[in-house]
Short mmCIF file of C-alpha atoms in Angstrom, two decimals:
data_model
loop_
_atom_site.label_atom_id
_atom_site.label_comp_id
_atom_site.label_asym_id
_atom_site.label_seq_id
_atom_site.Cartn_x
_atom_site.Cartn_y
_atom_site.Cartn_z
CA MET R 1 92.14 118.45 62.92
CA SER R 2 95.07 118.22 60.56
CA ARG R 3 94.72 117.18 57.01
CA ARG R 4 96.05 113.65 56.68
CA THR R 5 95.29 112.49 53.17
CA SER R 6 94.10 113.72 49.86
CA LEU R 7 92.48 111.49 47.20
CA ARG R 8 91.46 111.96 43.59
CA SER R 9 88.35 110.49 42.06
CA ALA R 10 88.81 110.20 38.33
CA GLY R 11 85.82 110.81 36.10
CA THR R 12 83.10 110.61 38.76
CA LEU R 13 81.19 112.80 41.11
CA VAL R 14 81.76 111.54 44.60
CA LEU R 15 79.69 112.68 47.49
CA ILE R 16 80.49 111.45 50.90
CA MET R 17 79.14 112.40 54.18
CA THR R 18 79.18 111.11 57.61
CA LEU R 19 77.05 111.23 60.59
CA VAL R 20 78.23 113.62 63.19
CA ALA R 21 77.47 112.80 66.74
CA SER R 22 79.31 112.35 69.91
CA GLY R 23 78.31 109.62 72.30
CA CYS R 24 78.91 111.83 75.30
CA GLY R 25 78.08 115.01 73.57
CA ARG R 26 74.34 115.15 73.78
CA HIS R 27 74.45 117.93 76.32
CA THR R 28 78.05 119.00 75.85
CA SER R 29 80.21 120.21 73.02
CA ASN R 30 80.92 117.71 70.29
CA ASP R 31 84.48 117.06 71.38
CA ASP R 32 86.40 113.86 70.69
CA ALA R 33 88.06 114.19 74.07
CA THR R 34 84.73 113.39 75.76
CA GLU R 35 84.51 109.99 74.06
CA PRO R 36 84.34 107.41 76.88
CA ALA R 37 86.97 104.71 77.06
CA ALA R 38 85.66 101.30 76.09
CA GLY R 39 84.60 99.32 79.11
CA SER R 40 84.80 102.26 81.47
CA HIS R 41 82.06 103.28 83.82
CA ARG R 42 81.54 106.27 81.63
CA GLU R 43 80.63 103.94 78.79
CA VAL R 44 77.78 102.37 80.75
CA CYS R 45 76.54 105.90 81.42
CA VAL R 46 76.52 106.60 77.70
CA VAL R 47 74.86 103.28 76.89
CA THR R 48 72.09 103.87 79.44
CA GLU R 49 71.66 107.62 79.01
CA VAL R 50 68.63 107.50 76.71
CA VAL R 51 66.98 104.93 78.97
CA ARG R 52 67.65 106.92 82.14
CA ASP R 53 66.66 110.30 80.72
CA ASP R 54 63.80 109.45 78.40
CA ILE R 55 62.28 106.15 79.48
CA LEU R 56 62.91 105.05 83.03
CA ARG R 57 62.80 108.38 84.79
CA ARG R 58 61.96 107.17 88.29
CA GLY R 59 62.05 103.48 87.45
CA SER R 60 64.84 101.00 87.96
CA PHE R 61 66.73 98.56 85.79
CA ALA R 62 65.85 95.75 88.19
CA GLU R 63 62.18 96.46 87.62
CA LEU R 64 62.75 96.95 83.90
CA VAL R 65 64.22 93.51 83.23
CA GLU R 66 61.21 91.89 84.94
CA ARG R 67 58.65 93.54 82.71
CA PRO R 68 56.68 91.15 80.50
CA THR R 69 57.39 90.62 76.82
CA GLY R 70 55.58 93.28 74.84
CA ASP R 71 55.74 95.86 77.61
CA ARG R 72 56.22 99.27 76.00
CA LYS R 73 58.76 100.58 78.47
CA LEU R 74 60.82 97.42 78.14
CA ILE R 75 60.73 97.54 74.34
CA ALA R 76 61.69 101.20 74.28
CA ALA R 77 64.58 100.73 76.69
CA ALA R 78 65.78 97.56 75.02
CA SER R 79 65.66 99.20 71.59
CA ALA R 80 67.63 102.19 72.79
CA ILE R 81 70.31 100.06 74.39
CA ALA R 82 70.59 97.77 71.37
CA LEU R 83 71.09 100.80 69.15
CA VAL R 84 73.71 102.49 71.27
CA ARG R 85 75.54 99.20 71.82
CA THR R 86 76.23 99.07 68.08
CA ARG R 87 78.70 101.82 68.80
CA TYR R 88 79.65 101.33 72.43
CA ASP R 89 80.30 97.60 72.64
CA GLY R 90 83.00 97.49 75.27
CA ASP R 91 83.10 95.32 78.34
CA LEU R 92 80.78 96.85 80.94
CA GLY R 93 82.00 94.75 83.83
CA PRO R 94 79.33 94.11 86.47
CA TYR R 95 76.69 95.79 84.33
CA GLN R 96 77.35 93.69 81.24
CA ALA R 97 74.79 90.96 81.94
CA ALA R 98 71.89 93.37 82.37
CA ILE R 99 72.86 95.51 79.39
CA ASP R 100 73.45 92.51 77.12
CA HIS R 101 70.10 91.07 78.15
CA LEU R 102 68.27 94.28 77.32
CA ALA R 103 70.15 94.65 74.04
CA GLN R 104 69.16 91.13 73.06
CA VAL R 105 65.52 91.82 73.94
CA GLY R 106 65.68 94.85 71.69
CA ARG R 107 67.22 92.99 68.78
CA VAL R 108 64.82 90.05 68.97
CA ASN R 109 61.84 92.37 69.20
CA ALA R 110 62.94 94.46 66.22
CA GLU R 111 63.70 91.47 64.05
CA GLU R 112 60.50 89.68 65.11
CA GLN R 113 62.26 86.36 65.13
CA GLY R 114 61.79 84.13 68.12
CA ALA R 115 60.99 84.91 71.70
CA PRO R 116 63.02 87.45 73.65
CA PRO R 117 65.18 86.03 76.42
CA GLU R 118 64.00 85.87 80.01
CA PRO R 119 66.18 87.36 82.74
CA ASP R 120 68.14 84.93 84.85
CA ALA R 121 69.73 85.37 88.27
CA LYS R 122 72.89 86.86 86.76
CA VAL R 123 70.91 89.45 84.80
CA ARG R 124 68.85 90.36 87.85
CA ALA R 125 71.94 90.74 90.02
CA SER R 126 73.61 92.87 87.36
CA ALA R 127 70.54 95.10 87.09
CA ARG R 128 70.39 95.56 90.86
CA ARG R 129 74.08 96.43 90.91
CA LEU R 130 73.51 99.02 88.19
CA ASP R 131 70.64 100.55 90.14
CA ARG R 132 72.71 100.72 93.33
CA ASP R 133 75.68 102.32 91.59
CA LEU R 134 73.49 104.81 89.76
CA ALA R 135 71.92 105.78 93.05
CA ASP R 136 75.43 106.26 94.43
CA GLY R 137 76.27 108.68 91.65
CA LEU R 138 77.81 106.50 88.97
CA CYS R 139 76.68 108.76 86.16
CA THR R 140 76.52 112.13 87.83
CA MET F 1 79.73 125.31 55.12
CA HIS F 2 81.57 127.25 52.49
CA ASP F 3 82.22 127.19 48.80
CA ASP F 4 85.56 125.82 47.90
CA HIS F 5 87.80 126.21 44.94
CA ARG F 6 88.60 122.53 44.89
CA THR F 7 87.61 120.72 41.74
CA ASN F 8 84.80 118.24 41.64
CA ARG F 9 87.35 115.51 41.22
CA THR F 10 89.09 116.12 44.46
CA LEU F 11 88.07 114.48 47.63
CA ARG F 12 89.53 115.58 50.87
CA VAL F 13 89.58 113.36 53.88
CA HIS F 14 90.36 114.56 57.33
CA ALA F 15 91.10 111.87 59.86
CA PRO F 16 90.85 113.22 63.36
CA ARG F 17 93.99 112.38 65.32
CA LEU F 18 92.13 111.32 68.40
CA LEU F 19 89.64 109.07 66.68
CA ALA F 20 90.24 105.48 67.69
CA VAL F 21 88.70 103.94 64.59
CA GLY F 22 91.74 104.55 62.45
CA LEU F 23 91.97 105.57 58.85
CA ILE F 24 88.95 105.01 56.69
CA SER F 25 88.99 103.61 53.24
CA LEU F 26 87.18 105.70 50.73
CA ILE F 27 84.71 104.21 48.36
CA ALA F 28 81.58 105.97 47.19
CA LEU F 29 78.25 104.21 47.39
CA THR F 30 75.89 104.94 44.55
CA GLY F 31 72.54 103.63 43.59
CA LEU F 32 72.22 104.83 40.03
CA THR F 33 75.60 104.39 38.44
CA SER F 34 78.11 101.66 37.92
CA CYS F 35 80.60 103.52 40.08
CA LYS F 36 81.90 100.95 42.54
CA THR F 37 83.02 103.18 45.35
CA SER F 38 81.63 103.40 48.84
CA VAL F 39 82.47 104.86 52.18
CA SER F 40 83.26 102.60 55.06
CA TRP F 41 84.06 103.36 58.63
CA LYS F 42 83.83 101.59 61.91
CA LEU F 43 80.04 101.57 62.14
CA GLY F 44 79.34 100.95 58.48
CA ARG F 45 77.11 98.10 59.52
CA THR F 46 74.47 100.49 60.83
CA HIS F 47 74.59 103.51 58.52
CA GLY F 48 76.33 104.85 55.48
CA ALA F 49 76.34 107.31 52.63
CA VAL F 50 74.05 107.00 49.65
CA ILE F 51 75.16 108.76 46.49
CA GLU F 52 72.82 109.28 43.57
CA LYS F 53 75.01 110.57 40.80
CA THR F 54 72.28 111.49 38.33
CA ALA F 55 70.47 113.64 40.86
CA ALA F 56 73.72 114.89 42.39
CA ARG F 57 72.22 113.85 45.70
CA ALA F 58 73.96 112.75 48.85
CA SER F 59 72.22 111.29 51.85
CA LEU F 60 73.07 109.59 55.05
CA ALA F 61 71.09 106.40 55.46
CA ILE F 62 70.36 104.41 58.58
CA TYR F 63 70.07 100.83 57.43
CA ARG F 64 67.02 98.62 57.78
CA LYS F 65 67.87 96.68 60.93
CA PRO F 66 68.86 99.68 63.05
CA ARG F 67 65.95 101.60 61.49
CA SER F 68 63.60 98.93 62.79
CA LEU F 69 65.10 99.35 66.27
CA LEU F 70 64.70 103.09 65.99
CA TYR F 71 61.06 102.67 65.02
CA GLN F 72 60.40 100.45 68.02
CA LEU F 73 62.04 103.04 70.23
CA TYR F 74 59.92 105.80 68.73
CA ARG F 75 56.72 103.79 68.93
CA ASN F 76 57.23 102.85 72.56
CA GLY F 77 59.36 105.69 73.87
CA GLY F 78 58.51 108.71 71.75
CA THR F 79 60.18 110.97 69.20
CA LYS F 80 62.69 112.54 71.53
CA ALA F 81 63.97 109.16 72.69
CA ALA F 82 64.53 108.17 69.06
CA GLN F 83 66.34 111.43 68.34
CA ASP F 84 68.49 111.02 71.42
CA ALA F 85 69.43 107.50 70.38
CA ILE F 86 70.54 108.66 66.93
CA TRP F 87 72.66 111.33 68.54
CA GLN F 88 74.23 108.73 70.80
CA PHE F 89 75.03 106.03 68.29
CA GLY F 90 76.27 108.18 65.44
CA GLN F 91 79.93 108.60 64.73
CA PRO F 92 82.07 111.68 64.93
CA PRO F 93 82.97 112.88 61.45
CA VAL F 94 85.92 111.41 59.65
CA ALA F 95 85.59 113.04 56.27
CA SER F 96 84.82 116.28 54.56
CA ILE F 97 83.54 116.50 51.03
CA TYR F 98 83.54 119.08 48.30
CA VAL F 99 81.78 118.65 45.01
CA ASN F 100 81.45 121.28 42.31
CA GLY F 101 82.43 123.90 44.80
CA ILE F 102 79.97 122.96 47.49
CA GLY F 103 80.37 120.65 50.41
CA PHE F 104 80.85 120.23 54.09
CA SER F 105 83.94 120.64 56.13
CA THR F 106 84.30 118.35 59.11
CA GLN F 107 83.82 121.25 61.45
CA VAL F 108 80.64 122.38 59.73
CA LEU F 109 79.12 118.91 59.85
CA ASN F 110 79.92 118.78 63.54
CA GLN F 111 78.20 122.07 64.14
CA LYS F 112 75.12 121.29 62.10
CA MET F 113 74.33 117.67 62.86
CA HIS F 114 72.70 118.29 66.21
CA GLY F 115 70.30 120.66 64.48
CA TYR F 116 69.66 118.17 61.72
CA ILE F 117 68.61 115.55 64.24
CA TYR F 118 66.60 117.76 66.60
CA GLY F 119 65.53 120.67 64.42
CA ASP F 120 62.33 119.30 62.92
CA ALA F 121 60.72 116.54 64.94
CA ALA F 122 57.73 116.25 62.62
CA ASP F 123 59.93 115.80 59.55
CA PHE F 124 62.02 113.23 61.36
CA ARG F 125 59.02 111.34 62.70
CA GLY F 126 57.24 111.27 59.35
CA ALA F 127 60.32 109.94 57.58
CA LEU F 128 60.82 107.24 60.20
CA LEU F 129 57.23 106.07 59.83
CA ASP F 130 57.53 106.04 56.04
CA ALA F 131 60.82 104.17 56.22
CA GLN F 132 59.27 101.53 58.47
CA ASP F 133 56.13 101.19 56.33
CA ASN F 134 58.18 100.84 53.15
CA HIS F 135 60.98 98.68 54.63
CA ASP F 136 63.46 101.37 53.57
CA CYS F 137 66.38 103.15 55.13
CA LEU F 138 65.73 106.26 57.15
CA ALA F 139 67.68 108.89 55.25
CA LEU F 140 68.88 112.42 55.80
CA THR F 141 69.48 114.13 52.48
CA LEU F 142 71.91 117.04 52.68
CA ILE F 143 72.77 117.76 49.06
CA SER F 144 70.44 117.49 46.09
CA ARG F 145 70.91 118.75 42.53
CA GLY F 146 73.92 120.69 43.60
CA ALA F 147 72.16 122.53 46.39
CA TYR F 148 72.28 122.22 50.12
CA ILE F 149 69.08 120.94 51.64
CA LYS F 150 68.03 119.22 54.81
CA ASN F 151 65.35 116.62 54.44
CA TRP F 152 64.51 113.55 56.46
CA THR F 153 63.12 110.96 54.11
CA HIS F 154 63.07 107.25 53.38
CA LYS F 155 65.20 105.64 50.74
CA ALA F 156 65.46 102.27 49.04
CA VAL F 157 68.24 103.32 46.68
CA GLY F 158 71.54 102.37 48.22
CA CYS F 159 69.83 100.98 51.30
CA GLN F 160 71.32 97.97 53.01
CA MET F 161 70.02 95.57 55.61
CA GLY F 162 72.81 96.37 58.04
CA SER F 163 73.45 94.44 61.19
CA LEU F 164 73.21 94.91 64.89
#
């Protein structure tokens, strides 16, 4: 990385740091080139990675969105997606409805304000589409 | 990390060419002085730097709203899920910092951050619980009193609500 700017801070100690992480880099090198393009299929893989690897395991998104309010697996998955969506907020195409629904469930649950949304037909169809495409190798 | 001959009044910023977020504006965030500078970058609404001038301490803080999400993820999904989520939603580095001859180059932060997040699950978990109980930020302190450290903790100083 080339040096682009240099600043002076007069009369004060200035400490700055930043969080280092790569959205695609959890099991790869921390390389900017692996950053998924917004709205790409790779982005939905990043957004759902924690849910697929740590929470769902053998479950499905279609089953997940039907879980009752307060269900631990639903809260965990929704929280994870809401967090990662703060960074990866691109258009997810056919998966957007399911992901947005889960993110909203996560936010409402964390903020403890109001009832989480219920899935509608569009959310269910989006979740089924995500399951089908994952089974067909979307994120492998 | 390496000692550097740069003075404590020099701040170097490296903006990675490939980073889509663009140039950052530099302002330092401090809780104990009247210094009105802070760091902002694309995801400043979820986390930021906390600078405590008197203690010469620098921490990264995850703000209250995302911290609450992280707690819910930990409580219902476990420690590893929470660690994995932090790794996912954090930003690549956009700055390096040198103060009084110590600091972090961008490359060094890159190399070390995975270890910071995953290296001590108990420390991380304890800090997250304390942050939730105290309505504070979850914080990772990396410099204190002029020395490098690594400590997950909770922090009210410099903490913000953040947004999701």
